[in-house]
Amino acid sequence: MSAAVDATAARATSAPVAVDARLADALLQLADSPLVLAQRLCEWIGKGPVLEEELASTNVGLDLLGQARLWLGYAGEVEARTGAPSRDEDALAFHRDQQEFRNVLLVEQPNGDYAMTLARQFWFDHAHRLLLDALTRSRDERIAAIAAKSVKEVAYHVQRVDDWIVRLGDGTDESHARMQRALDALWPYTGELFVDLPADAGLVADGVLPARAALRARWLAEVDAVLATATLTHPDTAFMHAGGREGRHTEHLGHLLAEMQFLPRAYPDARW
Amino acid sequence: MVSADTPEGDAWQRLASVPDPEIPVVSIVELGIVRAVARDGAGWRVTLTPTYSGCPAMDMIARDVERVLGTDGNVRVDTALAPAWSTDWIAPEARERLRGFGIAPPAACGAPGAAAVDVAGISPLRRARPACPRCGSAATSLVSQFGSTACKAHYRCDACREPFDYFKPH
């Protein structure tokens, strides 16, 4: 009881607590997209289209999981500074419900056929690399260090997915049609990658986070160059979904979490 | 590195006996994973940096570090992310051993085809063309940007037709 009163008092008197609470949320936004996408990619294990590609997508998933762990670890430390109960990376990954997840809606979309998996990866990887590159200049040293580590890995994700977009787009009639269909279907989920949440404005003003909207022009130039080489057409829908980074998700995330979180929730102290 | 006559030099030598779990012909010191070794009371404080953020070998490497230095007392293993690990830190003699092991060593970062992304990277001409570690031919083709581990790409030699791993510049 007295601890709760102390925490409330600290919150009322100390401005940095509010800043830390917001920073913890922003770190979850950085953590949850790679975490959820890693889980999606792992669903391909054992049933990839070819062995080489199964290894590649699994390795991309492993990179993303490693990055998510770094962000989650930091998010837990920052959250603890606000007086909230301490949560480590496992508690954050396995014991949050879907409305507490801060990933973009794009990455929770189902794998579909391989064109759908690659279209999701293509839209995400280019945006992810640009975001991480901007985060290497964050005034928060820890954020800058994690971003500098991650951006090198994501550079290879971009090269790999670009290869596939060209190979399938400029492939057979069937592969071209499927690739185009997948890009069109997932395009309305790309807007959220470049939204600046009003609640994050303070962190952007302080140079902790970059303005995401400013990254969109470069992203468009990159993806359009690849689409042109791949003989694919830029989707032209104007409508964009939003809300994932504020905890409003599509029906797909709950099912993904049920699978990802089942074991640690059913057997809380389970160890390998 | 310090001379082997000092305790620090001796510690570095013992760490140099720890092989990388994935690539046993190269030690963790030669790979550039060990960033610092310092006295910590009667024991040691060792700073490691991961190659890749998702590298599953890090826990095993930390345990190996504790094993070779643990006879001196407590060993504390810290992880440092900055500066981010680079393949440019791999020792020259280790590069030759990689080749002997069947892995083409990484080109210098910033070399043509090295990690820098440009969207024209989809042009094969800009790609790294590592020489085949078996026959030495420069006629090689990329099969996949990810091979048996995240740090390696999968190539094929167009001369001797053997597949091989290429340690990606990072």
GROMACS .gro file of C-alpha atoms in nm:
model
  442
    1MET     CA    1   0.000   0.000   0.000
    2SER     CA    2   0.267   0.250   0.102
    3ALA     CA    3   0.471   0.158  -0.205
    4ALA     CA    4   0.173   0.241  -0.425
    5VAL     CA    5   0.127   0.574  -0.247
    6ASP     CA    6   0.499   0.650  -0.291
    7ALA     CA    7   0.479   0.570  -0.660
    8THR     CA    8   0.177   0.794  -0.702
    9ALA     CA    9   0.353   1.075  -0.521
   10ALA     CA   10   0.661   1.032  -0.738
   11ARG     CA   11   0.447   1.047  -1.047
   12ALA     CA   12   0.277   1.365  -0.936
   13THR     CA   13   0.598   1.550  -0.857
   14SER     CA   14   0.842   1.430  -1.119
   15ALA     CA   15   0.808   1.517  -1.487
   16PRO     CA   16   1.066   1.261  -1.608
   17VAL     CA   17   0.832   0.978  -1.502
   18ALA     CA   18   0.585   1.080  -1.771
   19VAL     CA   19   0.872   1.108  -2.018
   20ASP     CA   20   0.994   0.761  -1.925
   21ALA     CA   21   0.645   0.613  -1.958
   22ARG     CA   22   0.623   0.757  -2.308
   23LEU     CA   23   0.976   0.638  -2.391
   24ALA     CA   24   0.888   0.286  -2.277
   25ASP     CA   25   0.588   0.291  -2.512
   26ALA     CA   26   0.803   0.417  -2.799
   27LEU     CA   27   1.053   0.136  -2.734
   28LEU     CA   28   0.771  -0.118  -2.747
   29GLN     CA   29   0.676   0.026  -3.086
   30LEU     CA   30   1.033  -0.046  -3.198
   31ALA     CA   31   1.038  -0.392  -3.038
   32ASP     CA   32   0.701  -0.534  -3.132
   33SER     CA   33   0.715  -0.506  -3.511
   34PRO     CA   34   1.033  -0.715  -3.541
   35LEU     CA   35   0.905  -0.952  -3.271
   36VAL     CA   36   0.573  -1.022  -3.442
   37LEU     CA   37   0.732  -1.046  -3.787
   38ALA     CA   38   0.991  -1.293  -3.652
   39GLN     CA   39   0.704  -1.508  -3.524
   40ARG     CA   40   0.534  -1.495  -3.867
   41LEU     CA   41   0.856  -1.594  -4.046
   42CYS     CA   42   0.908  -1.883  -3.807
   43GLU     CA   43   0.571  -2.022  -3.919
   44TRP     CA   44   0.745  -2.112  -4.247
   45ILE     CA   45   0.996  -2.341  -4.075
   46GLY     CA   46   0.967  -2.688  -4.222
   47LYS     CA   47   0.749  -2.580  -4.514
   48GLY     CA   48   0.945  -2.314  -4.705
   49PRO     CA   49   0.919  -2.319  -5.086
   50VAL     CA   50   1.285  -2.423  -5.131
   51LEU     CA   51   1.552  -2.513  -4.877
   52GLU     CA   52   1.770  -2.207  -4.947
   53GLU     CA   53   1.476  -1.974  -4.902
   54GLU     CA   54   1.364  -2.144  -4.585
   55LEU     CA   55   1.712  -2.087  -4.441
   56ALA     CA   56   1.706  -1.725  -4.555
   57SER     CA   57   1.365  -1.637  -4.412
   58THR     CA   58   1.447  -1.814  -4.085
   59ASN     CA   59   1.774  -1.623  -4.055
   60VAL     CA   60   1.592  -1.296  -4.120
   61GLY     CA   61   1.350  -1.397  -3.844
   62LEU     CA   62   1.643  -1.469  -3.612
   63ASP     CA   63   1.791  -1.124  -3.675
   64LEU     CA   64   1.453  -0.964  -3.606
   65LEU     CA   65   1.408  -1.163  -3.286
   66GLY     CA   66   1.754  -1.060  -3.164
   67GLN     CA   67   1.673  -0.695  -3.234
   68ALA     CA   68   1.336  -0.724  -3.059
   69ARG     CA   69   1.509  -0.866  -2.751
   70LEU     CA   70   1.744  -0.565  -2.734
   71TRP     CA   71   1.452  -0.319  -2.759
   72LEU     CA   72   1.239  -0.515  -2.509
   73GLY     CA   73   1.522  -0.530  -2.256
   74TYR     CA   74   1.561  -0.153  -2.273
   75ALA     CA   75   1.182  -0.096  -2.264
   76GLY     CA   76   1.161  -0.302  -1.943
   77GLU     CA   77   1.439  -0.098  -1.778
   78VAL     CA   78   1.279   0.234  -1.873
   79GLU     CA   79   0.936   0.116  -1.762
   80ALA     CA   80   1.079   0.015  -1.421
   81ARG     CA   81   1.207   0.373  -1.373
   82THR     CA   82   0.843   0.490  -1.374
   83GLY     CA   83   0.770   0.282  -1.064
   84ALA     CA   84   0.584   0.017  -1.264
   85PRO     CA   85   0.648  -0.349  -1.171
   86SER     CA   86   0.969  -0.464  -1.334
   87ARG     CA   87   0.921  -0.670  -1.653
   88ASP     CA   88   1.207  -0.836  -1.839
   89GLU     CA   89   1.212  -0.922  -2.210
   90ASP     CA   90   1.029  -1.251  -2.154
   91ALA     CA   91   0.755  -1.093  -1.943
   92LEU     CA   92   0.703  -0.829  -2.211
   93ALA     CA   93   0.699  -1.080  -2.498
   94PHE     CA   94   0.489  -1.351  -2.337
   95HIS     CA   95   0.268  -1.183  -2.080
   96ARG     CA   96   0.117  -0.888  -2.262
   97ASP     CA   97  -0.220  -0.913  -2.433
   98GLN     CA   98  -0.284  -0.792  -2.784
   99GLN     CA   99  -0.404  -0.442  -2.698
  100GLU     CA  100  -0.069  -0.384  -2.525
  101PHE     CA  101   0.124  -0.474  -2.841
  102ARG     CA  102   0.259  -0.178  -3.038
  103ASN     CA  103   0.356  -0.340  -3.370
  104VAL     CA  104   0.239  -0.208  -3.705
  105LEU     CA  105  -0.062  -0.393  -3.850
  106LEU     CA  106   0.141  -0.491  -4.158
  107VAL     CA  107   0.359  -0.746  -3.977
  108GLU     CA  108   0.071  -0.933  -3.812
  109GLN     CA  109  -0.096  -1.007  -4.147
  110PRO     CA  110  -0.097  -1.382  -4.224
  111ASN     CA  111   0.173  -1.542  -4.437
  112GLY     CA  112  -0.064  -1.631  -4.723
  113ASP     CA  113   0.119  -1.760  -5.029
  114TYR     CA  114   0.488  -1.682  -5.067
  115ALA     CA  115   0.413  -1.367  -5.269
  116MET     CA  116   0.215  -1.236  -4.971
  117THR     CA  117   0.500  -1.316  -4.731
  118LEU     CA  118   0.749  -1.139  -4.958
  119ALA     CA  119   0.525  -0.837  -5.021
  120ARG     CA  120   0.489  -0.789  -4.645
  121GLN     CA  121   0.865  -0.818  -4.609
  122PHE     CA  122   0.933  -0.580  -4.898
  123TRP     CA  123   0.714  -0.297  -4.765
  124PHE     CA  124   0.850  -0.349  -4.414
  125ASP     CA  125   1.223  -0.404  -4.475
  126HIS     CA  126   1.279  -0.080  -4.668
  127ALA     CA  127   1.091   0.122  -4.404
  128HIS     CA  128   1.266  -0.065  -4.121
  129ARG     CA  129   1.611   0.014  -4.260
  130LEU     CA  130   1.531   0.383  -4.303
  131LEU     CA  131   1.387   0.404  -3.951
  132LEU     CA  132   1.690   0.231  -3.796
  133ASP     CA  133   1.928   0.448  -3.995
  134ALA     CA  134   1.754   0.760  -3.857
  135LEU     CA  135   1.758   0.610  -3.505
  136THR     CA  136   2.138   0.574  -3.519
  137ARG     CA  137   2.136   0.955  -3.475
  138SER     CA  138   1.907   0.943  -3.168
  139ARG     CA  139   2.017   1.153  -2.870
  140ASP     CA  140   1.947   0.848  -2.654
  141GLU     CA  141   2.278   0.657  -2.669
  142ARG     CA  142   2.123   0.319  -2.603
  143ILE     CA  143   1.871   0.365  -2.886
  144ALA     CA  144   2.150   0.478  -3.118
  145ALA     CA  145   2.361   0.171  -3.028
  146ILE     CA  146   2.080  -0.079  -3.083
  147ALA     CA  147   1.989   0.089  -3.412
  148ALA     CA  148   2.352   0.089  -3.533
  149LYS     CA  149   2.374  -0.281  -3.457
  150SER     CA  150   2.042  -0.364  -3.625
  151VAL     CA  151   2.071  -0.151  -3.937
  152LYS     CA  152   2.365  -0.355  -4.066
  153GLU     CA  153   2.156  -0.670  -4.045
  154VAL     CA  154   1.854  -0.516  -4.210
  155ALA     CA  155   2.066  -0.400  -4.504
  156TYR     CA  156   2.090  -0.767  -4.604
  157HIS     CA  157   1.717  -0.820  -4.548
  158VAL     CA  158   1.656  -0.545  -4.803
  159GLN     CA  159   1.893  -0.699  -5.059
  160ARG     CA  160   1.731  -1.040  -5.021
  161VAL     CA  161   1.372  -0.923  -5.054
  162ASP     CA  162   1.452  -0.695  -5.350
  163ASP     CA  163   1.596  -0.998  -5.531
  164TRP     CA  164   1.274  -1.189  -5.481
  165ILE     CA  165   1.046  -0.904  -5.586
  166VAL     CA  166   1.240  -0.879  -5.913
  167ARG     CA  167   1.258  -1.254  -5.962
  168LEU     CA  168   0.885  -1.307  -5.912
  169GLY     CA  169   0.764  -0.981  -6.069
  170ASP     CA  170   0.977  -1.030  -6.378
  171GLY     CA  171   0.920  -1.408  -6.378
  172THR     CA  172   0.628  -1.602  -6.523
  173ASP     CA  173   0.276  -1.469  -6.583
  174GLU     CA  174   0.164  -1.657  -6.273
  175SER     CA  175   0.440  -1.527  -6.044
  176HIS     CA  176   0.392  -1.172  -6.176
  177ALA     CA  177   0.016  -1.183  -6.115
  178ARG     CA  178   0.055  -1.323  -5.763
  179MET     CA  179   0.327  -1.073  -5.671
  180GLN     CA  180   0.116  -0.782  -5.792
  181ARG     CA  181  -0.192  -0.911  -5.609
  182ALA     CA  182   0.005  -0.943  -5.283
  183LEU     CA  183   0.158  -0.595  -5.311
  184ASP     CA  184  -0.187  -0.446  -5.378
  185ALA     CA  185  -0.344  -0.635  -5.086
  186LEU     CA  186  -0.087  -0.518  -4.829
  187TRP     CA  187  -0.033  -0.165  -4.957
  188PRO     CA  188  -0.309  -0.015  -4.732
  189TYR     CA  189  -0.102  -0.127  -4.431
  190THR     CA  190   0.202   0.081  -4.529
  191GLY     CA  191   0.068   0.421  -4.420
  192GLU     CA  192   0.113   0.341  -4.055
  193LEU     CA  193   0.488   0.297  -4.104
  194PHE     CA  194   0.519   0.673  -4.153
  195VAL     CA  195   0.271   0.810  -3.901
  196ASP     CA  196   0.402   1.028  -3.618
  197LEU     CA  197   0.185   0.966  -3.314
  198PRO     CA  198   0.087   1.290  -3.137
  199ALA     CA  199   0.184   1.124  -2.807
  200ASP     CA  200   0.543   1.081  -2.936
  201ALA     CA  201   0.583   1.445  -3.040
  202GLY     CA  202   0.788   1.530  -2.730
  203LEU     CA  203   1.037   1.251  -2.798
  204VAL     CA  204   1.066   1.364  -3.160
  205ALA     CA  205   1.122   1.725  -3.051
  206ASP     CA  206   1.392   1.608  -2.809
  207GLY     CA  207   1.577   1.423  -3.085
  208VAL     CA  208   1.515   1.083  -2.926
  209LEU     CA  209   1.297   0.964  -3.214
  210PRO     CA  210   1.304   1.071  -3.579
  211ALA     CA  211   0.995   1.209  -3.750
  212ARG     CA  212   0.869   0.906  -3.939
  213ALA     CA  213   0.675   1.110  -4.194
  214ALA     CA  214   1.005   1.250  -4.318
  215LEU     CA  215   1.123   0.900  -4.416
  216ARG     CA  216   0.839   0.832  -4.657
  217ALA     CA  217   0.974   1.011  -4.967
  218ARG     CA  218   1.299   0.813  -4.958
  219TRP     CA  219   1.105   0.489  -4.899
  220LEU     CA  220   0.883   0.557  -5.200
  221ALA     CA  221   1.187   0.622  -5.418
  222GLU     CA  222   1.346   0.293  -5.309
  223VAL     CA  223   1.042   0.069  -5.348
  224ASP     CA  224   0.941   0.230  -5.676
  225ALA     CA  225   1.287   0.169  -5.824
  226VAL     CA  226   1.261  -0.200  -5.737
  227LEU     CA  227   0.901  -0.226  -5.862
  228ALA     CA  228   1.003  -0.072  -6.195
  229THR     CA  229   1.286  -0.326  -6.237
  230ALA     CA  230   1.041  -0.601  -6.143
  231THR     CA  231   0.785  -0.480  -6.406
  232LEU     CA  232   0.535  -0.437  -6.122
  233THR     CA  233   0.294  -0.148  -6.074
  234HIS     CA  234   0.276   0.081  -5.774
  235PRO     CA  235  -0.060   0.021  -5.596
  236ASP     CA  236  -0.288   0.324  -5.615
  237THR     CA  237  -0.528   0.282  -5.320
  238ALA     CA  238  -0.542   0.594  -5.105
  239PHE     CA  239  -0.709   0.439  -4.800
  240MET     CA  240  -0.467   0.342  -4.521
  241HIS     CA  241  -0.525   0.135  -4.207
  242ALA     CA  242  -0.384   0.263  -3.877
  243GLY     CA  243  -0.388   0.192  -3.506
  244GLY     CA  244  -0.142  -0.094  -3.448
  245ARG     CA  245   0.116   0.127  -3.280
  246GLU     CA  246  -0.159   0.242  -3.041
  247GLY     CA  247  -0.276  -0.110  -2.960
  248ARG     CA  248  -0.571  -0.142  -3.202
  249HIS     CA  249  -0.505  -0.457  -3.398
  250THR     CA  250  -0.657  -0.676  -3.667
  251GLU     CA  251  -0.812  -1.009  -3.569
  252HIS     CA  252  -0.490  -1.187  -3.672
  253LEU     CA  253  -0.269  -1.075  -3.382
  254GLY     CA  254  -0.463  -1.260  -3.112
  255HIS     CA  255  -0.422  -1.591  -3.292
  256LEU     CA  256  -0.050  -1.529  -3.343
  257LEU     CA  257  -0.003  -1.447  -2.975
  258ALA     CA  258  -0.200  -1.753  -2.867
  259GLU     CA  259   0.058  -1.969  -3.041
  260MET     CA  260   0.361  -1.762  -2.942
  261GLN     CA  261   0.263  -1.723  -2.576
  262PHE     CA  262   0.098  -2.057  -2.502
  263LEU     CA  263   0.394  -2.242  -2.354
  264PRO     CA  264   0.528  -1.976  -2.115
  265ARG     CA  265   0.174  -1.902  -1.996
  266ALA     CA  266   0.079  -2.267  -1.944
  267TYR     CA  267   0.415  -2.354  -1.783
  268PRO     CA  268   0.538  -2.025  -1.633
  269ASP     CA  269   0.873  -2.152  -1.509
  270ALA     CA  270   0.950  -2.378  -1.805
  271ARG     CA  271   1.316  -2.380  -1.908
  272TRP     CA  272   1.495  -2.539  -2.201
  273MET     CA  273   4.709  -0.685  -2.684
  274VAL     CA  274   4.928  -0.719  -2.378
  275SER     CA  275   5.237  -0.938  -2.334
  276ALA     CA  276   5.173  -1.287  -2.197
  277ASP     CA  277   5.398  -1.209  -1.896
  278THR     CA  278   5.127  -0.998  -1.736
  279PRO     CA  279   4.806  -1.145  -1.588
  280GLU     CA  280   4.609  -0.956  -1.857
  281GLY     CA  281   4.825  -1.101  -2.133
  282ASP     CA  282   4.779  -1.446  -1.988
  283ALA     CA  283   4.401  -1.395  -1.978
  284TRP     CA  284   4.399  -1.284  -2.342
  285GLN     CA  285   4.599  -1.595  -2.433
  286ARG     CA  286   4.350  -1.819  -2.258
  287LEU     CA  287   4.060  -1.643  -2.432
  288ALA     CA  288   4.241  -1.698  -2.763
  289SER     CA  289   4.203  -2.072  -2.699
  290VAL     CA  290   3.821  -2.042  -2.712
  291PRO     CA  291   3.695  -2.134  -3.059
  292ASP     CA  292   3.387  -1.979  -3.213
  293PRO     CA  293   3.113  -2.243  -3.164
  294GLU     CA  294   2.999  -2.216  -3.527
  295ILE     CA  295   3.340  -2.177  -3.693
  296PRO     CA  296   3.587  -2.369  -3.475
  297VAL     CA  297   3.896  -2.276  -3.683
  298VAL     CA  298   3.871  -1.918  -3.558
  299SER     CA  299   3.897  -1.803  -3.196
  300ILE     CA  300   3.664  -1.551  -3.034
  301VAL     CA  301   3.961  -1.312  -3.000
  302GLU     CA  302   4.044  -1.338  -3.371
  303LEU     CA  303   3.678  -1.276  -3.458
  304GLY     CA  304   3.687  -0.951  -3.261
  305ILE     CA  305   3.412  -1.053  -3.018
  306VAL     CA  306   3.627  -0.990  -2.707
  307ARG     CA  307   3.642  -0.613  -2.664
  308ALA     CA  308   3.805  -0.574  -2.321
  309VAL     CA  309   3.954  -0.774  -2.036
  310ALA     CA  310   4.006  -0.612  -1.697
  311ARG     CA  311   4.092  -0.720  -1.344
  312ASP     CA  312   3.786  -0.733  -1.117
  313GLY     CA  313   3.906  -0.808  -0.765
  314ALA     CA  314   4.065  -1.152  -0.784
  315GLY     CA  315   3.866  -1.235  -1.098
  316TRP     CA  316   3.798  -1.083  -1.438
  317ARG     CA  317   3.555  -0.861  -1.613
  318VAL     CA  318   3.525  -0.944  -1.982
  319THR     CA  319   3.338  -0.733  -2.235
  320LEU     CA  320   3.197  -0.917  -2.534
  321THR     CA  321   3.012  -0.782  -2.835
  322PRO     CA  322   2.770  -0.996  -3.035
  323THR     CA  323   2.838  -1.053  -3.405
  324TYR     CA  324   2.467  -1.044  -3.490
  325SER     CA  325   2.197  -0.937  -3.244
  326GLY     CA  326   2.024  -1.274  -3.279
  327CYS     CA  327   2.342  -1.482  -3.266
  328PRO     CA  328   2.247  -1.799  -3.076
  329ALA     CA  329   2.612  -1.873  -2.991
  330MET     CA  330   2.655  -1.583  -2.746
  331ASP     CA  331   2.542  -1.776  -2.437
  332MET     CA  332   2.780  -2.059  -2.518
  333ILE     CA  333   3.065  -1.814  -2.575
  334ALA     CA  334   2.999  -1.646  -2.239
  335ARG     CA  335   3.007  -1.986  -2.067
  336ASP     CA  336   3.336  -2.072  -2.242
  337VAL     CA  337   3.484  -1.742  -2.122
  338GLU     CA  338   3.383  -1.824  -1.764
  339ARG     CA  339   3.537  -2.171  -1.802
  340VAL     CA  340   3.883  -2.059  -1.919
  341LEU     CA  341   3.912  -1.767  -1.675
  342GLY     CA  342   3.712  -1.909  -1.384
  343THR     CA  343   4.018  -2.066  -1.218
  344ASP     CA  344   4.123  -1.711  -1.118
  345GLY     CA  345   3.799  -1.627  -0.940
  346ASN     CA  346   3.471  -1.472  -1.039
  347VAL     CA  347   3.425  -1.384  -1.403
  348ARG     CA  348   3.178  -1.115  -1.498
  349VAL     CA  349   3.078  -1.107  -1.865
  350ASP     CA  350   2.936  -0.777  -1.992
  351THR     CA  351   2.787  -0.715  -2.335
  352ALA     CA  352   2.865  -0.398  -2.527
  353LEU     CA  353   2.669  -0.306  -2.841
  354ALA     CA  354   2.865   0.002  -2.943
  355PRO     CA  355   3.070   0.019  -3.151
  356ALA     CA  356   2.881  -0.245  -3.349
  357TRP     CA  357   3.088  -0.551  -3.442
  358SER     CA  358   3.240  -0.546  -3.787
  359THR     CA  359   3.396  -0.817  -4.003
  360ASP     CA  360   3.679  -0.567  -4.056
  361TRP     CA  361   3.793  -0.669  -3.704
  362ILE     CA  362   3.863  -1.030  -3.808
  363ALA     CA  363   4.239  -1.094  -3.787
  364PRO     CA  364   4.424  -1.144  -4.122
  365GLU     CA  365   4.555  -1.492  -4.031
  366ALA     CA  366   4.201  -1.595  -3.932
  367ARG     CA  367   4.078  -1.497  -4.278
  368GLU     CA  368   4.316  -1.747  -4.436
  369ARG     CA  369   4.201  -2.015  -4.194
  370LEU     CA  370   3.839  -1.943  -4.289
  371ARG     CA  371   3.931  -2.004  -4.654
  372GLY     CA  372   4.098  -2.333  -4.563
  373PHE     CA  373   3.778  -2.430  -4.379
  374GLY     CA  374   3.574  -2.371  -4.697
  375ILE     CA  375   3.434  -2.027  -4.610
  376ALA     CA  376   3.525  -1.735  -4.836
  377PRO     CA  377   3.646  -1.455  -4.605
  378PRO     CA  378   3.460  -1.121  -4.606
  379ALA     CA  379   3.561  -0.831  -4.828
  380ALA     CA  380   3.638  -0.504  -4.651
  381CYS     CA  381   3.327  -0.306  -4.556
  382GLY     CA  382   3.273  -0.034  -4.812
  383ALA     CA  383   3.420  -0.249  -5.092
  384PRO     CA  384   3.200  -0.281  -5.403
  385GLY     CA  385   2.912  -0.511  -5.322
  386ALA     CA  386   2.967  -0.489  -4.947
  387ALA     CA  387   2.673  -0.424  -4.721
  388ALA     CA  388   2.596  -0.065  -4.821
  389VAL     CA  389   2.246  -0.076  -4.957
  390ASP     CA  390   2.152   0.100  -5.266
  391VAL     CA  391   1.842   0.006  -5.449
  392ALA     CA  392   2.049  -0.062  -5.757
  393GLY     CA  393   2.199  -0.341  -5.543
  394ILE     CA  394   1.952  -0.558  -5.732
  395SER     CA  395   2.197  -0.534  -6.023
  396PRO     CA  396   2.420  -0.845  -6.007
  397LEU     CA  397   2.716  -0.637  -6.127
  398ARG     CA  398   2.727  -0.456  -5.794
  399ARG     CA  399   2.733  -0.777  -5.599
  400ALA     CA  400   3.035  -0.913  -5.418
  401ARG     CA  401   3.199  -1.190  -5.623
  402PRO     CA  402   3.405  -1.378  -5.364
  403ALA     CA  403   3.660  -1.620  -5.506
  404CYS     CA  404   3.580  -1.989  -5.457
  405PRO     CA  405   3.760  -2.105  -5.139
  406ARG     CA  406   3.823  -2.447  -5.298
  407CYS     CA  407   3.948  -2.385  -5.653
  408GLY     CA  408   4.014  -2.010  -5.637
  409SER     CA  409   3.799  -1.926  -5.940
  410ALA     CA  410   3.647  -1.579  -5.947
  411ALA     CA  411   3.348  -1.709  -6.144
  412THR     CA  412   3.098  -1.753  -5.861
  413SER     CA  413   2.727  -1.678  -5.822
  414LEU     CA  414   2.508  -1.587  -5.530
  415VAL     CA  415   2.246  -1.849  -5.441
  416SER     CA  416   2.102  -1.677  -5.133
  417GLN     CA  417   2.196  -1.381  -4.911
  418PHE     CA  418   2.154  -1.612  -4.610
  419GLY     CA  419   2.339  -1.942  -4.582
  420SER     CA  420   2.377  -2.181  -4.292
  421THR     CA  421   2.390  -1.889  -4.047
  422ALA     CA  422   2.282  -1.524  -4.064
  423CYS     CA  423   2.645  -1.409  -4.100
  424LYS     CA  424   2.706  -1.608  -4.418
  425ALA     CA  425   2.569  -1.596  -4.772
  426HIS     CA  426   2.534  -1.906  -4.987
  427TYR     CA  427   2.734  -1.907  -5.313
  428ARG     CA  428   2.807  -2.153  -5.592
  429CYS     CA  429   3.133  -2.179  -5.785
  430ASP     CA  430   3.063  -2.175  -6.160
  431ALA     CA  431   3.402  -2.340  -6.232
  432CYS     CA  432   3.422  -2.636  -5.992
  433ARG     CA  433   3.043  -2.636  -5.926
  434GLU     CA  434   3.089  -2.665  -5.549
  435PRO     CA  435   2.860  -2.469  -5.317
  436PHE     CA  436   3.030  -2.260  -5.048
  437ASP     CA  437   2.960  -2.010  -4.771
  438TYR     CA  438   3.070  -1.647  -4.793
  439PHE     CA  439   3.124  -1.457  -4.468
  440LYS     CA  440   2.931  -1.138  -4.545
  441PRO     CA  441   3.098  -0.799  -4.492
  442HIS     CA  442   2.926  -0.651  -4.190
   0.00000   0.00000   0.00000
